[in-house]
mmCIF file of C-alpha atoms and ligand atoms in Angstrom:
data_model
loop_
_atom_site.group_PDB
_atom_site.id
_atom_site.type_symbol
_atom_site.label_atom_id
_atom_site.label_comp_id
_atom_site.label_asym_id
_atom_site.label_seq_id
_atom_site.Cartn_x
_atom_site.Cartn_y
_atom_site.Cartn_z
ATOM 1 C CA MET A 1 29.525 95.230 91.799
ATOM 2 C CA ASN A 2 27.941 95.521 95.207
ATOM 3 C CA GLU A 3 29.519 92.248 96.254
ATOM 4 C CA VAL A 4 32.992 93.625 95.517
ATOM 5 C CA ALA A 5 32.232 96.903 97.297
ATOM 6 C CA ASP A 6 30.937 95.022 100.364
ATOM 7 C CA CYS A 7 34.158 93.097 100.739
ATOM 8 C CA PRO A 8 36.828 95.314 102.369
ATOM 9 C CA GLU A 9 39.978 95.437 100.269
ATOM 10 C CA SER A 10 42.256 94.745 103.244
ATOM 11 C CA GLU A 11 40.453 91.456 103.904
ATOM 12 C CA VAL A 12 40.979 90.251 100.336
ATOM 13 C CA GLU A 13 44.663 91.143 100.509
ATOM 14 C CA GLU A 14 45.029 89.364 103.833
ATOM 15 C CA ASP A 15 43.493 86.190 102.446
ATOM 16 C CA LEU A 16 45.685 86.155 99.375
ATOM 17 C CA SER A 17 48.937 86.976 101.140
ATOM 18 C CA ASN A 18 48.358 84.282 103.753
ATOM 19 C CA VAL A 19 47.208 81.545 101.427
ATOM 20 C CA GLU A 20 49.205 78.292 101.418
ATOM 21 C CA LYS A 21 49.558 75.707 98.681
ATOM 22 C CA VAL A 22 47.390 72.563 98.774
ATOM 23 C CA SER A 23 49.223 69.335 97.885
ATOM 24 C CA LEU A 24 47.094 66.638 96.262
ATOM 25 C CA VAL A 25 49.083 63.567 97.262
ATOM 26 C CA GLY A 26 48.578 60.011 96.041
ATOM 27 C CA ALA A 27 48.813 57.578 98.959
ATOM 28 C CA GLY A 28 49.174 54.440 96.839
ATOM 29 C CA PRO A 29 46.889 51.413 97.039
ATOM 30 C CA GLY A 30 47.276 50.540 100.728
ATOM 31 C CA GLU A 31 50.802 49.401 101.628
ATOM 32 C CA PRO A 32 52.222 52.523 103.328
ATOM 33 C CA GLU A 33 55.715 52.066 101.869
ATOM 34 C CA LEU A 34 54.295 52.634 98.388
ATOM 35 C CA LEU A 35 53.930 56.336 99.238
ATOM 36 C CA THR A 36 56.430 58.420 97.252
ATOM 37 C CA VAL A 37 59.392 60.124 98.922
ATOM 38 C CA LYS A 38 57.876 63.532 98.146
ATOM 39 C CA GLY A 39 54.504 62.430 99.487
ATOM 40 C CA LEU A 40 56.162 61.358 102.742
ATOM 41 C CA ARG A 41 57.968 64.683 103.143
ATOM 42 C CA LEU A 42 54.730 66.602 102.651
ATOM 43 C CA LEU A 43 52.812 64.293 104.981
ATOM 44 C CA GLU A 44 55.410 64.728 107.723
ATOM 45 C CA THR A 45 55.301 68.524 107.527
ATOM 46 C CA ALA A 46 51.621 69.280 106.804
ATOM 47 C CA ASP A 47 49.521 71.324 109.219
ATOM 48 C CA VAL A 48 46.317 69.661 108.057
ATOM 49 C CA ILE A 49 45.793 66.275 106.375
ATOM 50 C CA VAL A 50 42.477 65.699 104.655
ATOM 51 C CA HIS A 51 42.222 62.018 103.786
ATOM 52 C CA ASP A 52 39.938 59.546 102.036
ATOM 53 C CA ARG A 53 38.137 56.823 103.959
ATOM 54 C CA LEU A 54 40.374 53.874 103.019
ATOM 55 C CA ILE A 55 43.724 55.460 103.865
ATOM 56 C CA ASN A 56 45.949 53.141 105.926
ATOM 57 C CA ASN A 57 46.341 54.273 109.554
ATOM 58 C CA ARG A 58 50.077 53.604 109.386
ATOM 59 C CA LEU A 59 50.301 56.420 106.836
ATOM 60 C CA LEU A 60 48.351 58.820 109.030
ATOM 61 C CA ALA A 61 50.694 57.968 111.908
ATOM 62 C CA MET A 62 53.475 59.646 109.907
ATOM 63 C CA ALA A 63 51.798 63.034 110.376
ATOM 64 C CA ARG A 64 53.190 65.563 112.862
ATOM 65 C CA PRO A 65 51.719 64.856 116.312
ATOM 66 C CA ASP A 66 50.079 68.295 116.307
ATOM 67 C CA ALA A 67 48.738 68.051 112.744
ATOM 68 C CA GLU A 68 44.989 68.155 112.252
ATOM 69 C CA VAL A 69 43.918 64.903 110.578
ATOM 70 C CA VAL A 70 40.505 65.122 108.953
ATOM 71 C CA ASP A 71 38.564 62.237 107.395
ATOM 72 C CA VAL A 72 36.625 63.613 104.397
ATOM 73 C CA GLY A 73 33.504 62.038 105.834
ATOM 74 C CA LYS A 74 33.902 64.253 108.902
ATOM 75 C CA ILE A 75 34.727 67.704 107.542
ATOM 76 C CA PRO A 76 34.001 70.185 110.372
ATOM 77 C CA GLY A 77 30.679 71.893 109.684
ATOM 78 C CA GLY A 78 30.260 70.014 106.420
ATOM 79 C CA GLY A 79 29.451 66.643 104.977
ATOM 80 C CA ARG A 80 30.622 64.183 102.414
ATOM 81 C CA ARG A 81 29.713 66.265 99.364
ATOM 82 C CA GLN A 82 32.530 67.152 96.999
ATOM 83 C CA SER A 83 31.671 70.854 97.379
ATOM 84 C CA ASP A 84 32.143 70.582 101.189
ATOM 85 C CA ILE A 85 35.569 69.042 100.665
ATOM 86 C CA ASN A 86 36.541 71.712 98.117
ATOM 87 C CA ASN A 87 35.387 74.514 100.459
ATOM 88 C CA PHE A 88 37.273 73.025 103.385
ATOM 89 C CA LEU A 89 40.503 72.788 101.351
ATOM 90 C CA ILE A 90 40.103 76.397 100.180
ATOM 91 C CA SER A 91 39.285 77.876 103.584
ATOM 92 C CA THR A 92 42.085 75.939 105.328
ATOM 93 C CA ALA A 93 44.680 77.023 102.752
ATOM 94 C CA ARG A 94 43.473 80.624 103.156
ATOM 95 C CA GLN A 95 44.173 80.389 106.889
ATOM 96 C CA GLY A 96 47.829 79.925 105.917
ATOM 97 C CA LYS A 97 47.863 76.215 106.764
ATOM 98 C CA ARG A 98 49.785 73.687 104.689
ATOM 99 C CA VAL A 99 47.211 71.176 103.537
ATOM 100 C CA VAL A 100 47.893 67.679 102.250
ATOM 101 C CA ARG A 101 44.889 66.196 100.496
ATOM 102 C CA LEU A 102 45.730 62.512 100.749
ATOM 103 C CA LYS A 103 43.941 60.322 98.235
ATOM 104 C CA GLY A 104 44.022 56.581 97.614
ATOM 105 C CA GLY A 105 46.145 55.438 94.680
ATOM 106 C CA ASP A 106 46.767 58.338 92.314
ATOM 107 C CA PRO A 107 44.788 61.565 92.771
ATOM 108 C CA PHE A 108 44.153 61.972 89.044
ATOM 109 C CA VAL A 109 43.008 58.382 88.361
ATOM 110 C CA PHE A 110 39.301 58.117 89.212
ATOM 111 C CA GLY A 111 40.121 60.076 92.338
ATOM 112 C CA ARG A 112 38.238 63.350 91.743
ATOM 113 C CA GLY A 113 41.600 65.060 92.083
ATOM 114 C CA GLY A 114 40.841 66.938 88.870
ATOM 115 C CA GLU A 115 37.666 68.394 90.362
ATOM 116 C CA GLU A 116 39.429 69.470 93.533
ATOM 117 C CA ALA A 117 42.285 71.050 91.574
ATOM 118 C CA ASP A 118 39.725 72.890 89.441
ATOM 119 C CA ALA A 119 37.980 74.291 92.514
ATOM 120 C CA LEU A 120 41.339 75.447 93.946
ATOM 121 C CA VAL A 121 42.222 77.215 90.696
ATOM 122 C CA ALA A 122 38.834 78.949 90.669
ATOM 123 C CA ALA A 123 39.436 80.137 94.244
ATOM 124 C CA GLY A 124 42.963 81.374 93.478
ATOM 125 C CA VAL A 125 44.541 78.778 95.803
ATOM 126 C CA PRO A 126 47.834 77.358 94.476
ATOM 127 C CA PHE A 127 48.155 73.594 94.361
ATOM 128 C CA GLU A 128 50.495 70.797 93.356
ATOM 129 C CA VAL A 129 49.913 67.160 92.448
ATOM 130 C CA VAL A 130 52.100 64.378 93.825
ATOM 131 C CA PRO A 131 51.210 61.300 91.783
ATOM 132 C CA GLY A 132 50.684 58.039 93.633
ATOM 133 C CA VAL A 133 50.917 54.371 92.710
ATOM 134 C CA THR A 134 47.481 53.669 91.284
ATOM 135 C CA SER A 135 45.690 50.482 92.293
ATOM 136 C CA ALA A 136 45.107 49.883 88.568
ATOM 137 C CA VAL A 137 48.777 48.901 88.360
ATOM 138 C CA ALA A 138 49.615 48.014 91.971
ATOM 139 C CA ALA A 139 46.843 45.504 92.675
ATOM 140 C CA PRO A 140 47.697 43.371 89.608
ATOM 141 C CA ALA A 141 51.426 43.722 90.412
ATOM 142 C CA TYR A 142 50.855 42.447 93.963
ATOM 143 C CA ALA A 143 48.832 39.568 92.502
ATOM 144 C CA GLY A 144 51.747 38.634 90.231
ATOM 145 C CA ILE A 145 50.024 39.880 87.052
ATOM 146 C CA PRO A 146 52.119 42.114 84.762
ATOM 147 C CA LEU A 147 49.765 44.290 82.679
ATOM 148 C CA THR A 148 51.975 43.994 79.615
ATOM 149 C CA HIS A 149 54.236 41.161 78.532
ATOM 150 C CA ARG A 150 56.024 40.585 75.250
ATOM 151 C CA GLU A 151 54.186 37.323 74.652
ATOM 152 C CA HIS A 152 50.743 38.243 75.989
ATOM 153 C CA ALA A 153 49.805 41.935 75.763
ATOM 154 C CA SER A 154 51.378 45.099 74.382
ATOM 155 C CA SER A 155 48.839 47.550 75.858
ATOM 156 C CA PHE A 156 46.406 47.944 78.710
ATOM 157 C CA THR A 157 43.229 49.946 79.157
ATOM 158 C CA VAL A 158 41.916 51.174 82.516
ATOM 159 C CA VAL A 159 38.186 51.810 82.833
ATOM 160 C CA THR A 160 35.578 52.379 85.499
ATOM 161 C CA GLY A 161 32.956 49.698 85.962
ATOM 162 C CA SER A 162 30.716 51.834 88.144
ATOM 163 C CA LEU A 163 28.308 52.927 85.423
ATOM 164 C CA SER A 164 28.193 49.672 83.551
ATOM 165 C CA GLY A 165 24.516 48.950 83.872
ATOM 166 C CA LYS A 166 23.230 52.482 83.428
ATOM 167 C CA GLY A 167 24.410 53.479 79.972
ATOM 168 C CA GLY A 168 25.126 56.977 81.272
ATOM 169 C CA GLY A 169 27.161 59.560 79.384
ATOM 170 C CA ASN A 170 30.465 58.504 80.939
ATOM 171 C CA SER A 171 29.826 54.782 80.795
ATOM 172 C CA PRO A 172 32.669 52.872 79.125
ATOM 173 C CA ASP A 173 31.976 51.686 75.602
ATOM 174 C CA TRP A 174 31.887 47.954 76.361
ATOM 175 C CA GLU A 175 31.340 47.091 72.720
ATOM 176 C CA THR A 176 34.634 48.714 71.727
ATOM 177 C CA LEU A 177 36.418 47.470 74.839
ATOM 178 C CA ALA A 178 35.403 43.887 74.059
ATOM 179 C CA LYS A 179 37.265 44.153 70.760
ATOM 180 C CA THR A 180 40.262 46.161 72.036
ATOM 181 C CA PRO A 181 43.395 44.015 72.169
ATOM 182 C CA GLY A 182 45.539 43.983 75.292
ATOM 183 C CA THR A 183 44.727 43.820 78.983
ATOM 184 C CA LEU A 184 41.576 45.369 80.422
ATOM 185 C CA VAL A 185 41.733 46.727 83.987
ATOM 186 C CA ILE A 186 38.437 47.635 85.629
ATOM 187 C CA LEU A 187 38.249 49.764 88.773
ATOM 188 C CA MET A 188 34.998 50.143 90.724
ATOM 189 C CA GLY A 189 33.651 47.161 88.797
ATOM 190 C CA TRP A 190 33.228 44.673 91.596
ATOM 191 C CA ARG A 191 29.511 45.210 92.154
ATOM 192 C CA ASN A 192 28.684 45.006 88.436
ATOM 193 C CA LEU A 193 31.138 42.297 87.490
ATOM 194 C CA SER A 194 28.555 39.784 86.218
ATOM 195 C CA ASP A 195 26.986 42.476 83.984
ATOM 196 C CA ILE A 196 30.375 43.672 82.756
ATOM 197 C CA ALA A 197 31.515 40.151 81.897
ATOM 198 C CA ALA A 198 28.220 39.498 80.076
ATOM 199 C CA LYS A 199 28.587 42.733 78.047
ATOM 200 C CA LEU A 200 32.170 41.903 77.084
ATOM 201 C CA ILE A 201 31.225 38.369 76.033
ATOM 202 C CA ALA A 202 28.127 39.548 74.143
ATOM 203 C CA ASN A 203 30.354 41.936 72.205
ATOM 204 C CA GLY A 204 32.964 39.412 71.190
ATOM 205 C CA ARG A 205 35.393 38.707 74.073
ATOM 206 C CA SER A 206 35.777 34.998 74.604
ATOM 207 C CA GLY A 207 34.124 33.674 77.745
ATOM 208 C CA ALA A 208 37.318 31.673 78.280
ATOM 209 C CA THR A 209 39.500 34.825 78.630
ATOM 210 C CA PRO A 210 41.651 34.466 81.772
ATOM 211 C CA SER A 211 40.427 36.943 84.399
ATOM 212 C CA ALA A 212 41.284 37.925 87.960
ATOM 213 C CA VAL A 213 39.785 39.900 90.814
ATOM 214 C CA VAL A 214 42.282 41.360 93.277
ATOM 215 C CA SER A 215 40.693 42.482 96.513
ATOM 216 C CA TRP A 216 42.523 44.797 98.963
ATOM 217 C CA GLY A 217 45.633 44.738 96.761
ATOM 218 C CA SER A 218 48.975 45.219 98.567
ATOM 219 C CA GLU A 219 47.377 44.834 102.020
ATOM 220 C CA PRO A 220 48.284 41.815 104.178
ATOM 221 C CA TRP A 221 44.713 40.546 103.731
ATOM 222 C CA GLN A 222 44.867 40.762 99.915
ATOM 223 C CA MET A 223 42.894 38.023 98.148
ATOM 224 C CA THR A 224 42.904 37.114 94.480
ATOM 225 C CA ALA A 225 40.473 34.966 92.551
ATOM 226 C CA THR A 226 41.162 33.769 89.028
ATOM 227 C CA GLY A 227 39.059 32.013 86.421
ATOM 228 C CA ARG A 228 37.411 32.394 83.044
ATOM 229 C CA LEU A 229 35.649 35.651 82.216
ATOM 230 C CA ASP A 230 32.267 33.910 82.054
ATOM 231 C CA SER A 231 32.513 32.664 85.656
ATOM 232 C CA ILE A 232 34.955 35.011 87.434
ATOM 233 C CA ALA A 233 32.207 36.984 89.229
ATOM 234 C CA ASP A 234 30.747 33.832 90.816
ATOM 235 C CA ILE A 235 34.200 32.435 91.653
ATOM 236 C CA ALA A 236 35.291 35.658 93.380
ATOM 237 C CA LYS A 237 32.047 35.890 95.356
ATOM 238 C CA SER A 238 32.207 32.264 96.433
ATOM 239 C CA GLN A 239 35.750 32.848 97.707
ATOM 240 C CA GLY A 240 34.520 35.758 99.849
ATOM 241 C CA LEU A 241 36.326 38.602 98.076
ATOM 242 C CA GLU A 242 35.233 42.131 98.930
ATOM 243 C CA ALA A 243 35.593 45.715 97.706
ATOM 244 C CA PRO A 244 37.875 47.481 97.021
ATOM 245 C CA ALA A 245 38.732 45.216 94.150
ATOM 246 C CA THR A 246 40.456 45.565 90.799
ATOM 247 C CA VAL A 247 39.488 43.318 87.907
ATOM 248 C CA VAL A 248 41.976 42.223 85.266
ATOM 249 C CA VAL A 249 40.871 40.620 82.009
ATOM 250 C CA GLY A 250 43.402 39.198 79.567
ATOM 251 C CA ASP A 251 45.998 36.549 78.836
ATOM 252 C CA VAL A 252 48.496 38.123 81.264
ATOM 253 C CA VAL A 253 46.451 36.647 84.137
ATOM 254 C CA ARG A 254 48.003 33.255 83.235
ATOM 255 C CA LEU A 255 51.385 34.553 84.452
ATOM 256 C CA ARG A 256 50.159 34.711 88.038
ATOM 257 C CA GLU A 257 50.628 30.984 88.339
ATOM 258 C CA ARG A 258 54.412 31.525 88.286
ATOM 259 C CA LEU A 259 54.711 35.158 89.438
ATOM 260 C CA ASN A 260 52.494 35.135 92.518
ATOM 261 C CA TRP A 261 55.187 36.570 94.806
ATOM 262 C CA PHE A 262 53.176 38.461 97.422
ATOM 263 C CA GLU A 263 50.519 35.959 98.456
ATOM 264 C CA SER A 264 53.317 33.353 98.735
ATOM 265 C CA LEU A 265 55.151 35.261 101.491
ATOM 266 C CA PRO A 266 55.418 32.890 104.474
ATOM 267 C CA LEU A 267 53.962 35.263 107.091
ATOM 268 C CA LEU A 268 51.367 37.074 104.952
ATOM 269 C CA GLY A 269 48.254 37.908 106.925
ATOM 270 C CA ARG A 270 49.930 37.186 110.294
ATOM 271 C CA ARG A 271 49.983 39.971 112.875
ATOM 272 C CA VAL A 272 53.059 39.790 115.048
ATOM 273 C CA LEU A 273 53.384 41.586 118.359
ATOM 274 C CA VAL A 274 56.816 43.198 118.723
ATOM 275 C CA THR A 275 57.606 43.871 122.356
ATOM 276 C CA ARG A 276 61.180 45.152 121.996
ATOM 277 C CA THR A 277 62.148 48.646 123.113
ATOM 278 C CA ARG A 278 60.890 51.499 120.919
ATOM 279 C CA ASN A 279 64.404 52.077 119.536
ATOM 280 C CA GLN A 280 65.038 48.425 118.747
ATOM 281 C CA ALA A 281 61.643 47.402 117.381
ATOM 282 C CA GLY A 282 62.139 48.983 113.934
ATOM 283 C CA LEU A 283 64.631 46.495 112.527
ATOM 284 C CA LEU A 284 62.671 43.447 113.679
ATOM 285 C CA SER A 285 59.444 44.962 112.335
ATOM 286 C CA ARG A 286 61.113 45.576 108.985
ATOM 287 C CA HIS A 287 62.287 41.968 108.719
ATOM 288 C CA LEU A 288 58.819 40.707 109.678
ATOM 289 C CA GLY A 289 57.263 43.015 107.079
ATOM 290 C CA GLU A 290 59.562 41.612 104.396
ATOM 291 C CA LEU A 291 58.159 38.163 105.186
ATOM 292 C CA GLY A 292 54.606 39.471 104.803
ATOM 293 C CA ALA A 293 53.695 39.904 108.486
ATOM 294 C CA THR A 294 52.042 42.992 109.950
ATOM 295 C CA PRO A 295 54.163 43.990 112.942
ATOM 296 C CA ILE A 296 52.370 45.622 115.844
ATOM 297 C CA GLU A 297 54.825 47.467 118.034
ATOM 298 C CA ILE A 298 53.959 47.562 121.724
ATOM 299 C CA PRO A 299 57.227 48.071 123.635
ATOM 300 C CA THR A 300 57.100 46.268 126.956
ATOM 301 C CA ILE A 301 60.716 47.077 127.776
ATOM 302 C CA ASP A 302 62.159 50.522 128.406
ATOM 303 C CA VAL A 303 65.920 50.686 128.863
ATOM 304 C CA ARG A 304 67.077 53.531 131.140
ATOM 305 C CA PRO A 305 70.283 54.326 133.028
ATOM 306 C CA PRO A 306 70.350 53.114 136.667
ATOM 307 C CA HIS A 307 69.701 55.564 139.492
ATOM 308 C CA ASP A 308 72.839 54.401 141.221
ATOM 309 C CA TYR A 309 76.073 53.436 139.464
ATOM 310 C CA SER A 310 78.025 52.402 142.576
ATOM 311 C CA LYS A 311 77.882 48.605 141.988
ATOM 312 C CA LEU A 312 78.888 48.949 138.325
ATOM 313 C CA ASP A 313 81.636 51.460 139.188
ATOM 314 C CA GLU A 314 82.998 49.099 141.856
ATOM 315 C CA ALA A 315 83.161 46.236 139.350
ATOM 316 C CA LEU A 316 84.735 48.398 136.650
ATOM 317 C CA ALA A 317 87.341 49.718 139.057
ATOM 318 C CA GLU A 318 88.686 46.187 139.493
ATOM 319 C CA VAL A 319 87.663 44.787 136.109
ATOM 320 C CA SER A 320 91.146 43.445 135.334
ATOM 321 C CA GLU A 321 90.710 41.064 138.305
ATOM 322 C CA PHE A 322 87.861 39.266 136.530
ATOM 323 C CA ASP A 323 88.459 36.287 134.212
ATOM 324 C CA TRP A 324 85.335 36.790 132.143
ATOM 325 C CA ILE A 325 82.736 39.430 131.323
ATOM 326 C CA VAL A 326 79.543 37.965 129.863
ATOM 327 C CA PHE A 327 77.387 40.484 128.027
ATOM 328 C CA ALA A 328 73.790 39.305 127.818
ATOM 329 C CA SER A 329 72.526 42.046 125.487
ATOM 330 C CA ALA A 330 73.622 44.850 123.182
ATOM 331 C CA ASN A 331 72.109 47.292 125.697
ATOM 332 C CA ALA A 332 74.531 45.961 128.343
ATOM 333 C CA VAL A 333 77.490 46.428 125.986
ATOM 334 C CA ARG A 334 76.577 50.052 125.349
ATOM 335 C CA ALA A 335 75.781 50.791 128.996
ATOM 336 C CA VAL A 336 79.122 49.376 130.219
ATOM 337 C CA TYR A 337 81.100 51.125 127.502
ATOM 338 C CA ASP A 338 79.384 54.464 128.185
ATOM 339 C CA ARG A 339 80.156 54.090 131.881
ATOM 340 C CA LEU A 340 83.809 53.254 131.187
ATOM 341 C CA VAL A 341 84.097 56.446 129.139
ATOM 342 C CA ALA A 342 82.154 58.506 131.697
ATOM 343 C CA THR A 343 84.598 57.384 134.411
ATOM 344 C CA GLY A 344 87.653 58.343 132.351
ATOM 345 C CA ARG A 345 88.457 54.885 130.990
ATOM 346 C CA ASP A 346 88.026 53.065 127.696
ATOM 347 C CA SER A 347 88.035 49.536 126.306
ATOM 348 C CA ARG A 348 91.800 49.182 126.994
ATOM 349 C CA SER A 349 90.932 48.745 130.663
ATOM 350 C CA LEU A 350 89.335 45.398 129.705
ATOM 351 C CA HIS A 351 92.752 44.120 128.589
ATOM 352 C CA GLY A 352 93.333 40.532 129.704
ATOM 353 C CA VAL A 353 89.675 39.868 130.505
ATOM 354 C CA SER A 354 87.900 37.307 128.313
ATOM 355 C CA VAL A 355 84.640 38.562 126.857
ATOM 356 C CA ALA A 356 81.653 36.393 125.994
ATOM 357 C CA THR A 357 78.375 37.499 124.415
ATOM 358 C CA ILE A 358 74.937 35.958 124.232
ATOM 359 C CA GLY A 359 73.493 36.237 120.750
ATOM 360 C CA PRO A 360 74.889 37.632 117.500
ATOM 361 C CA ALA A 361 73.426 41.157 118.018
ATOM 362 C CA THR A 362 75.385 41.424 121.288
ATOM 363 C CA ALA A 363 78.534 40.225 119.510
ATOM 364 C CA ASP A 364 77.954 42.851 116.787
ATOM 365 C CA ALA A 365 77.641 45.535 119.465
ATOM 366 C CA ILE A 366 81.091 44.540 120.823
ATOM 367 C CA VAL A 367 82.608 44.570 117.339
ATOM 368 C CA SER A 368 81.148 48.004 116.620
ATOM 369 C CA LEU A 369 82.852 49.338 119.777
ATOM 370 C CA GLU A 370 86.170 48.651 118.093
ATOM 371 C CA SER A 371 85.370 51.275 115.496
ATOM 372 C CA LEU A 372 84.613 53.881 118.174
ATOM 373 C CA PRO A 373 87.338 56.357 119.072
ATOM 374 C CA ILE A 374 89.226 55.384 122.234
HETATM 375 C C1 LIG B 401 37.396 55.728 93.463
HETATM 376 S S1 LIG B 401 38.521 54.624 92.763
HETATM 377 C C2 LIG B 401 40.018 55.395 93.226
HETATM 378 C C3 LIG B 401 41.202 54.897 92.462
HETATM 379 C C4 LIG B 401 42.502 55.500 92.966
HETATM 380 N N1 LIG B 401 42.577 56.894 92.702
HETATM 381 C C5 LIG B 401 43.711 54.791 92.352
HETATM 382 O O1 LIG B 401 44.453 55.377 91.602
HETATM 383 O O2 LIG B 401 43.927 53.626 92.720
HETATM 384 C C6 LIG B 401 38.391 53.280 93.868
HETATM 385 C C7 LIG B 401 38.642 51.948 93.174
HETATM 386 O O3 LIG B 401 40.021 51.679 93.108
HETATM 387 C C8 LIG B 401 40.237 50.298 93.249
HETATM 388 N N2 LIG B 401 41.065 50.071 94.436
HETATM 389 C C9 LIG B 401 41.428 50.962 95.365
HETATM 390 N N3 LIG B 401 42.245 50.412 96.287
HETATM 391 C C10 LIG B 401 42.390 49.125 95.918
HETATM 392 C C11 LIG B 401 43.105 48.024 96.455
HETATM 393 N N4 LIG B 401 43.855 48.150 97.558
HETATM 394 N N5 LIG B 401 43.029 46.838 95.825
HETATM 395 C C12 LIG B 401 42.297 46.680 94.716
HETATM 396 N N6 LIG B 401 41.604 47.683 94.153
HETATM 397 C C13 LIG B 401 41.640 48.894 94.748
HETATM 398 C C14 LIG B 401 38.877 49.630 93.384
HETATM 399 O O4 LIG B 401 38.452 49.250 92.091
HETATM 400 C C15 LIG B 401 38.058 50.783 93.913
HETATM 401 O O5 LIG B 401 36.687 50.594 93.626
#
């Protein structure tokens, strides 16, 4: 009773009236474009983003420039404990700030999103969940392994491998799992993979079951090892795979041989420096990304209007005297057209002059002028 009496009523009301909603947003497995449309909108408008350790920097770059971006390992005044994270979310929301709690994969799949939501409810802070693409599905998909297939598996089971050796209360029931038909997906099982495989085999799964380990799924440095269940741990280690990794056990792994689309991209793993202007880099970066490359945009060119237009104006004033105009870039096309308009002319003043362009993008820029109002 004393505690209630000690807390001035006005303060309680202020907290509650000011409180903002916390959005628990799934970031997907790594590839930034796997973020949902809703997740992106929230990320772009949040005041504070509290993110897990493995979140891709390209996602964090989508935040508002003035947003506070907090790694959960570096909560101000706190530490890595779940209670510190919960308290930080609660106190930030109570300051009236829009918080996005950005979590790898899906927040409610082995992501402690349930615990955070529970703490918010207990504190009277409203929240929403924006599901993400879980690595349990995405990592196999990027390795060319469908979890179900009419001829191979009609179900899949997702389990944690983190408690495999300890027999703790939440440890998966490996005996039952060994006998469960369908595909088995194991998250957090990398470290214990030899033990897990041994338990499955001891309980009836064939040692010859096709198995895969997908490390850093959906990232340009993704690696996948495949083999029999009884040797997959050694194979993956000998190939240098690392955490985070998702393990897939089941006949569907055979399909990778034909469906391995991602690791076959011609530029996968290559970093390509894009030096075009900031406005023009996007399209090239997108094409490079589609081929598997990681574009790194460092514009070395900045296109600006000239300080002095007199030379261009002189040439444009007598443009009909020229036989040819050769445009060497789309920027030149736009600059000349803008100047024609600014000086009270339009493309009709180029009548009779032959026009040449260098490169298809420059030609496209000329063609697009035809659709502009004259
Ligand atoms: C704490 S769990 C979080 C799972 C996450 N909430 C999800 O839905 O993907 C972390 C585990 O997810 C898996 N994982 C996360 N990112 C991965 C990736 N890019 N590739 C493969 N596995 C990944 C690994 O098994 C890792 O140990």
